[in-house]
Short mmCIF file of N, CA and C in Angstrom, two decimals:
data_model
loop_
_atom_site.label_atom_id
_atom_site.label_comp_id
_atom_site.label_asym_id
_atom_site.label_seq_id
_atom_site.Cartn_x
_atom_site.Cartn_y
_atom_site.Cartn_z
N MET A 355 20.33 -242.35 -76.35
CA MET A 355 19.79 -243.98 -76.54
C MET A 355 19.70 -245.30 -75.27
N ALA A 356 18.46 -245.59 -75.66
CA ALA A 356 18.17 -246.85 -74.73
C ALA A 356 18.61 -247.98 -74.62
N ILE A 357 19.18 -248.66 -74.13
CA ILE A 357 19.67 -250.38 -74.33
C ILE A 357 18.15 -250.99 -74.25
N THR A 358 17.69 -251.90 -75.08
CA THR A 358 16.59 -252.66 -74.49
C THR A 358 16.75 -253.95 -74.34
N ASP A 359 17.95 -254.30 -75.04
CA ASP A 359 17.85 -256.22 -75.67
C ASP A 359 19.84 -256.06 -75.83
N VAL A 360 20.39 -256.79 -75.30
CA VAL A 360 21.67 -257.32 -75.27
C VAL A 360 21.87 -259.01 -75.57
N THR A 361 22.59 -259.63 -76.80
CA THR A 361 22.60 -260.56 -76.69
C THR A 361 24.21 -261.27 -76.86
N VAL A 362 24.54 -262.32 -76.66
CA VAL A 362 26.19 -262.62 -77.07
C VAL A 362 25.92 -263.95 -77.90
N HIS A 363 26.51 -263.48 -78.76
CA HIS A 363 27.26 -264.42 -80.04
C HIS A 363 28.46 -265.23 -79.72
N PRO A 364 28.38 -266.37 -79.80
CA PRO A 364 29.91 -266.95 -79.77
C PRO A 364 30.19 -267.34 -80.91
N LYS A 365 31.30 -266.82 -81.34
CA LYS A 365 32.09 -267.23 -82.61
C LYS A 365 33.44 -268.44 -82.42
N GLU A 366 33.82 -268.28 -83.31
CA GLU A 366 35.27 -269.48 -83.29
C GLU A 366 35.88 -268.47 -82.64
N GLY A 367 36.64 -268.41 -81.40
CA GLY A 367 37.61 -267.81 -80.74
C GLY A 367 37.22 -265.68 -80.58
N SER A 368 36.02 -266.17 -80.89
CA SER A 368 35.58 -265.02 -80.52
C SER A 368 34.39 -264.63 -79.58
N PHE A 369 33.33 -263.39 -79.35
CA PHE A 369 32.36 -262.90 -78.75
C PHE A 369 31.85 -261.94 -79.87
N VAL A 370 30.48 -262.00 -80.04
CA VAL A 370 29.62 -261.11 -80.83
C VAL A 370 28.58 -260.53 -79.96
N VAL A 371 28.92 -259.00 -79.37
CA VAL A 371 27.82 -259.06 -77.90
C VAL A 371 27.20 -257.22 -78.84
N ILE A 372 25.56 -257.68 -78.92
CA ILE A 372 24.75 -256.64 -79.90
C ILE A 372 23.88 -256.33 -78.55
N PHE A 373 24.25 -255.11 -79.03
CA PHE A 373 23.43 -253.79 -78.28
C PHE A 373 22.43 -253.44 -78.93
N THR A 374 21.09 -253.50 -78.28
CA THR A 374 19.49 -252.96 -79.21
C THR A 374 18.98 -251.68 -78.54
N GLU A 375 18.73 -250.99 -79.14
CA GLU A 375 17.54 -249.94 -78.56
C GLU A 375 15.98 -250.01 -79.40
N GLN A 376 15.29 -249.19 -78.47
CA GLN A 376 13.97 -249.77 -78.99
C GLN A 376 13.32 -249.40 -80.64
N SER A 377 14.17 -248.56 -80.79
CA SER A 377 13.69 -248.37 -82.31
C SER A 377 14.06 -249.44 -82.91
N GLY A 378 14.97 -249.83 -82.36
CA GLY A 378 15.45 -251.72 -83.31
C GLY A 378 17.19 -251.21 -84.25
N ASN A 379 17.35 -250.01 -83.50
CA ASN A 379 19.13 -249.80 -84.24
C ASN A 379 19.56 -250.43 -83.16
N SER A 380 21.28 -250.69 -83.51
CA SER A 380 21.56 -251.66 -82.65
C SER A 380 23.42 -251.40 -82.73
N ILE A 381 24.05 -251.78 -82.34
CA ILE A 381 25.67 -251.55 -82.50
C ILE A 381 25.81 -253.10 -82.11
N SER A 382 27.33 -253.52 -82.69
CA SER A 382 27.92 -255.01 -82.26
C SER A 382 29.06 -254.40 -81.90
N VAL A 383 29.83 -255.40 -80.77
CA VAL A 383 31.37 -255.50 -80.80
C VAL A 383 31.44 -256.57 -80.73
N THR A 384 32.82 -256.65 -81.57
CA THR A 384 33.44 -258.41 -81.24
C THR A 384 34.90 -258.10 -80.37
N LEU A 385 34.64 -259.30 -80.14
CA LEU A 385 35.36 -259.20 -78.90
C LEU A 385 36.37 -260.59 -79.09
N TYR A 386 37.69 -260.75 -79.31
CA TYR A 386 39.02 -261.79 -79.87
C TYR A 386 39.02 -262.44 -78.29
N ALA A 387 39.51 -263.58 -78.58
CA ALA A 387 39.74 -264.16 -77.36
C ALA A 387 41.59 -263.71 -77.29
N ALA A 388 42.10 -263.93 -78.29
CA ALA A 388 43.03 -264.15 -78.38
C ALA A 388 43.71 -262.32 -77.62
N ALA A 389 42.93 -261.32 -78.09
CA ALA A 389 43.26 -260.10 -77.54
C ALA A 389 42.77 -259.43 -76.13
N SER A 390 41.81 -260.42 -75.46
CA SER A 390 40.86 -260.68 -74.33
C SER A 390 41.01 -261.60 -73.52
N PRO A 391 42.24 -261.69 -72.61
CA PRO A 391 42.47 -262.96 -72.03
C PRO A 391 41.28 -263.23 -70.94
N GLY A 392 41.44 -264.28 -70.50
CA GLY A 392 40.20 -264.82 -70.22
C GLY A 392 38.61 -264.37 -70.18
N LEU A 393 38.35 -263.76 -71.88
CA LEU A 393 37.15 -263.11 -72.01
C LEU A 393 36.06 -265.35 -71.84
N THR A 394 34.69 -264.78 -71.53
CA THR A 394 34.00 -266.42 -71.34
C THR A 394 33.22 -265.37 -71.97
N ASN A 395 31.84 -266.03 -72.46
CA ASN A 395 30.36 -266.09 -72.14
C ASN A 395 29.33 -265.27 -71.32
N ASP A 396 30.00 -265.41 -70.21
CA ASP A 396 29.49 -264.28 -68.71
C ASP A 396 30.44 -263.18 -68.51
N ASN A 397 31.47 -262.90 -69.01
CA ASN A 397 31.83 -261.22 -68.90
C ASN A 397 31.63 -260.97 -70.42
N ALA A 398 31.57 -261.33 -71.47
CA ALA A 398 31.45 -260.29 -72.89
C ALA A 398 30.73 -259.15 -72.85
N ILE A 399 29.96 -259.25 -72.15
CA ILE A 399 28.65 -258.46 -72.21
C ILE A 399 29.63 -256.79 -71.35
N THR A 400 29.95 -257.32 -70.33
CA THR A 400 30.98 -256.23 -69.45
C THR A 400 31.92 -256.05 -70.20
N ARG A 401 33.17 -256.55 -70.57
CA ARG A 401 33.97 -256.38 -71.09
C ARG A 401 33.76 -255.59 -72.64
N ALA A 402 32.91 -255.81 -73.47
CA ALA A 402 31.93 -254.88 -74.29
C ALA A 402 31.44 -253.21 -73.82
N ARG A 403 30.68 -253.44 -73.05
CA ARG A 403 30.53 -252.24 -72.46
C ARG A 403 31.73 -251.49 -72.36
N ALA A 404 32.52 -252.02 -71.62
CA ALA A 404 33.89 -251.20 -71.04
C ALA A 404 34.73 -250.61 -72.42
N LEU A 405 34.19 -251.39 -73.28
CA LEU A 405 35.42 -250.85 -74.88
C LEU A 405 34.23 -250.10 -75.23
N LEU A 406 33.14 -249.68 -75.64
CA LEU A 406 32.58 -248.68 -75.91
C LEU A 406 32.64 -247.42 -75.22
N ALA A 407 32.54 -247.90 -73.62
CA ALA A 407 32.55 -246.11 -73.04
C ALA A 407 34.02 -245.90 -72.96
N THR A 408 35.01 -246.56 -73.59
CA THR A 408 36.27 -245.95 -73.57
C THR A 408 36.39 -245.41 -75.50
N THR A 409 35.58 -246.28 -75.89
CA THR A 409 35.78 -245.57 -77.40
C THR A 409 34.90 -244.03 -77.38
N LEU A 410 34.32 -244.29 -77.17
CA LEU A 410 33.33 -242.88 -76.58
C LEU A 410 33.97 -241.90 -75.88
N GLN A 411 34.18 -241.83 -75.46
CA GLN A 411 35.53 -241.41 -74.62
C GLN A 411 36.63 -240.22 -75.41
N SER A 412 36.83 -241.54 -76.01
CA SER A 412 38.81 -241.29 -76.83
C SER A 412 37.60 -240.26 -78.13
N SER A 413 36.77 -241.02 -78.64
CA SER A 413 36.14 -240.27 -79.60
C SER A 413 35.68 -238.21 -79.12
N GLN A 414 34.83 -238.01 -77.90
CA GLN A 414 34.55 -236.97 -77.49
C GLN A 414 35.64 -235.95 -77.21
N ALA A 415 37.14 -236.69 -76.45
CA ALA A 415 38.01 -235.85 -76.73
C ALA A 415 38.71 -235.75 -78.17
N ASP A 416 38.84 -236.45 -78.74
CA ASP A 416 38.90 -236.22 -80.05
C ASP A 416 38.70 -234.83 -80.53
N GLY A 417 36.85 -235.17 -80.37
CA GLY A 417 36.28 -234.05 -81.15
C GLY A 417 36.45 -232.76 -80.15
N ALA A 418 36.99 -232.62 -79.30
CA ALA A 418 37.12 -231.20 -78.27
C ALA A 418 38.44 -230.78 -78.70
N ARG A 419 39.47 -231.64 -78.81
CA ARG A 419 40.94 -230.92 -79.20
C ARG A 419 40.50 -230.94 -80.66
N GLY A 420 39.73 -231.31 -81.51
CA GLY A 420 40.06 -230.98 -83.08
C GLY A 420 38.60 -230.42 -83.49
N LYS A 421 38.94 -229.14 -84.74
CA LYS A 421 38.17 -228.35 -85.26
C LYS A 421 37.85 -229.35 -86.60
N ASP A 422 35.93 -228.96 -86.62
CA ASP A 422 35.80 -229.28 -88.29
C ASP A 422 37.06 -228.54 -89.28
N ALA A 423 36.78 -229.08 -90.37
CA ALA A 423 37.24 -228.87 -91.43
C ALA A 423 36.74 -227.17 -92.37
N ALA A 424 35.40 -227.48 -91.92
CA ALA A 424 34.77 -226.02 -92.60
C ALA A 424 34.81 -224.98 -91.32
N LEU A 425 35.11 -225.21 -90.34
CA LEU A 425 35.18 -224.23 -88.88
C LEU A 425 36.61 -223.51 -89.71
N LEU A 426 37.47 -224.52 -89.79
CA LEU A 426 38.81 -224.20 -90.10
C LEU A 426 38.71 -223.20 -91.13
N GLU A 427 38.15 -223.42 -92.32
CA GLU A 427 38.24 -222.59 -93.50
C GLU A 427 37.67 -221.39 -93.01
N GLU A 428 36.79 -221.46 -92.71
CA GLU A 428 35.55 -220.08 -92.17
C GLU A 428 36.68 -219.34 -91.44
N GLU A 429 37.34 -219.38 -90.38
CA GLU A 429 38.29 -218.58 -89.34
C GLU A 429 39.46 -218.36 -90.87
N LEU A 430 39.74 -219.02 -91.19
CA LEU A 430 41.00 -219.04 -92.00
C LEU A 430 40.57 -217.48 -93.05
N GLU A 431 39.70 -218.18 -93.58
CA GLU A 431 38.81 -216.63 -94.62
C GLU A 431 38.27 -215.59 -93.92
N GLU A 432 38.17 -215.37 -92.33
CA GLU A 432 37.48 -214.72 -92.05
C GLU A 432 38.93 -213.35 -91.67
N GLY A 433 40.59 -214.36 -91.26
CA GLY A 433 41.54 -213.82 -90.98
C GLY A 433 42.20 -213.20 -92.30
N LEU A 434 42.26 -213.93 -93.50
CA LEU A 434 42.32 -212.95 -94.76
C LEU A 434 41.18 -211.93 -95.25
N GLU A 435 39.70 -211.67 -94.83
CA GLU A 435 39.39 -210.85 -94.93
C GLU A 435 39.79 -209.51 -94.35
N ASP A 436 39.93 -209.91 -92.99
CA ASP A 436 40.50 -208.94 -92.08
C ASP A 436 42.01 -207.87 -92.15
N THR A 437 42.84 -208.82 -92.93
CA THR A 437 44.27 -208.23 -92.85
C THR A 437 44.51 -208.10 -94.69
N PHE A 438 43.77 -208.22 -95.78
CA PHE A 438 42.95 -208.06 -96.94
C PHE A 438 43.45 -206.54 -97.24
N PRO A 439 44.35 -206.05 -97.92
CA PRO A 439 45.89 -206.80 -98.61
C PRO A 439 46.76 -206.17 -97.56
N ALA A 440 47.24 -207.71 -97.97
CA ALA A 440 48.93 -207.51 -97.35
C ALA A 440 49.90 -208.98 -97.72
N SER A 441 50.95 -208.71 -97.58
CA SER A 441 52.32 -209.92 -98.44
C SER A 441 52.31 -211.08 -98.19
N ASP A 442 51.81 -211.43 -96.71
CA ASP A 442 51.41 -212.66 -96.52
C ASP A 442 50.24 -213.34 -95.70
N PRO A 443 50.07 -214.36 -96.36
CA PRO A 443 48.23 -214.59 -95.78
C PRO A 443 48.44 -215.13 -94.51
N VAL A 444 47.21 -214.92 -93.55
CA VAL A 444 47.51 -215.75 -92.62
C VAL A 444 47.50 -216.77 -92.30
N SER A 445 47.61 -217.33 -90.96
CA SER A 445 47.15 -218.60 -90.47
C SER A 445 46.03 -218.48 -89.48
N VAL A 446 45.37 -220.04 -89.82
CA VAL A 446 44.54 -219.89 -88.33
C VAL A 446 45.60 -220.49 -86.98
N THR A 447 46.42 -220.99 -87.26
CA THR A 447 47.20 -221.55 -86.07
C THR A 447 48.25 -220.52 -85.99
N GLY A 448 48.67 -220.65 -84.57
CA GLY A 448 49.58 -219.47 -83.97
C GLY A 448 50.67 -219.94 -83.48
N SER A 449 51.66 -219.18 -83.56
CA SER A 449 52.98 -220.04 -82.94
C SER A 449 53.27 -219.60 -81.53
N SER A 450 53.46 -220.63 -80.41
CA SER A 450 53.87 -220.50 -79.20
C SER A 450 55.24 -219.75 -79.30
N ILE A 451 56.02 -219.88 -80.11
CA ILE A 451 57.72 -219.33 -80.43
C ILE A 451 57.81 -218.32 -80.30
N SER A 452 58.43 -217.06 -79.65
CA SER A 452 58.63 -215.88 -79.59
C SER A 452 60.22 -215.32 -80.69
N GLY A 453 59.60 -214.55 -81.59
CA GLY A 453 60.47 -214.30 -82.83
C GLY A 453 61.86 -213.72 -81.62
N HIS A 454 61.44 -212.61 -80.55
CA HIS A 454 62.57 -212.19 -79.81
C HIS A 454 63.15 -212.82 -78.82
N ASP A 455 64.91 -212.95 -78.63
CA ASP A 455 65.54 -213.42 -77.32
C ASP A 455 66.24 -212.03 -77.07
N PRO A 456 65.19 -211.87 -75.55
CA PRO A 456 65.73 -211.21 -74.73
C PRO A 456 66.91 -211.18 -74.42
N LYS A 457 68.39 -212.22 -74.51
CA LYS A 457 69.31 -212.16 -73.96
C LYS A 457 69.95 -211.64 -75.38
N VAL A 458 69.34 -211.49 -76.44
CA VAL A 458 70.36 -211.22 -77.80
C VAL A 458 70.61 -209.80 -77.74
N GLY A 459 71.94 -209.13 -77.43
CA GLY A 459 72.18 -207.78 -78.21
C GLY A 459 71.85 -207.08 -76.48
N HIS A 460 72.06 -207.65 -75.70
CA HIS A 460 72.39 -207.15 -74.13
C HIS A 460 73.61 -207.17 -73.57
#
């Protein structure tokens, strides 16, 4: 997305920064003066860009950690098929806790 226009609209106690791309799609960021000390019309764009960048990085990190629900369901189904018939169903997640204590019984 290439930003072609940025506008700042002062509102009572806040600024709304609107980023618009060539196609006309836009995204807006509302910055509240109470939550952003020193916020002015001059620095609103810089702060809005920083907030968007932080949000995007956080979103990408969450996406890398979490799996899509459909993918988890598919993995569970594959695990069930691979172990059928069995008394206990398998889990998509594994345990990192070992069931064996080497100190016991020695």
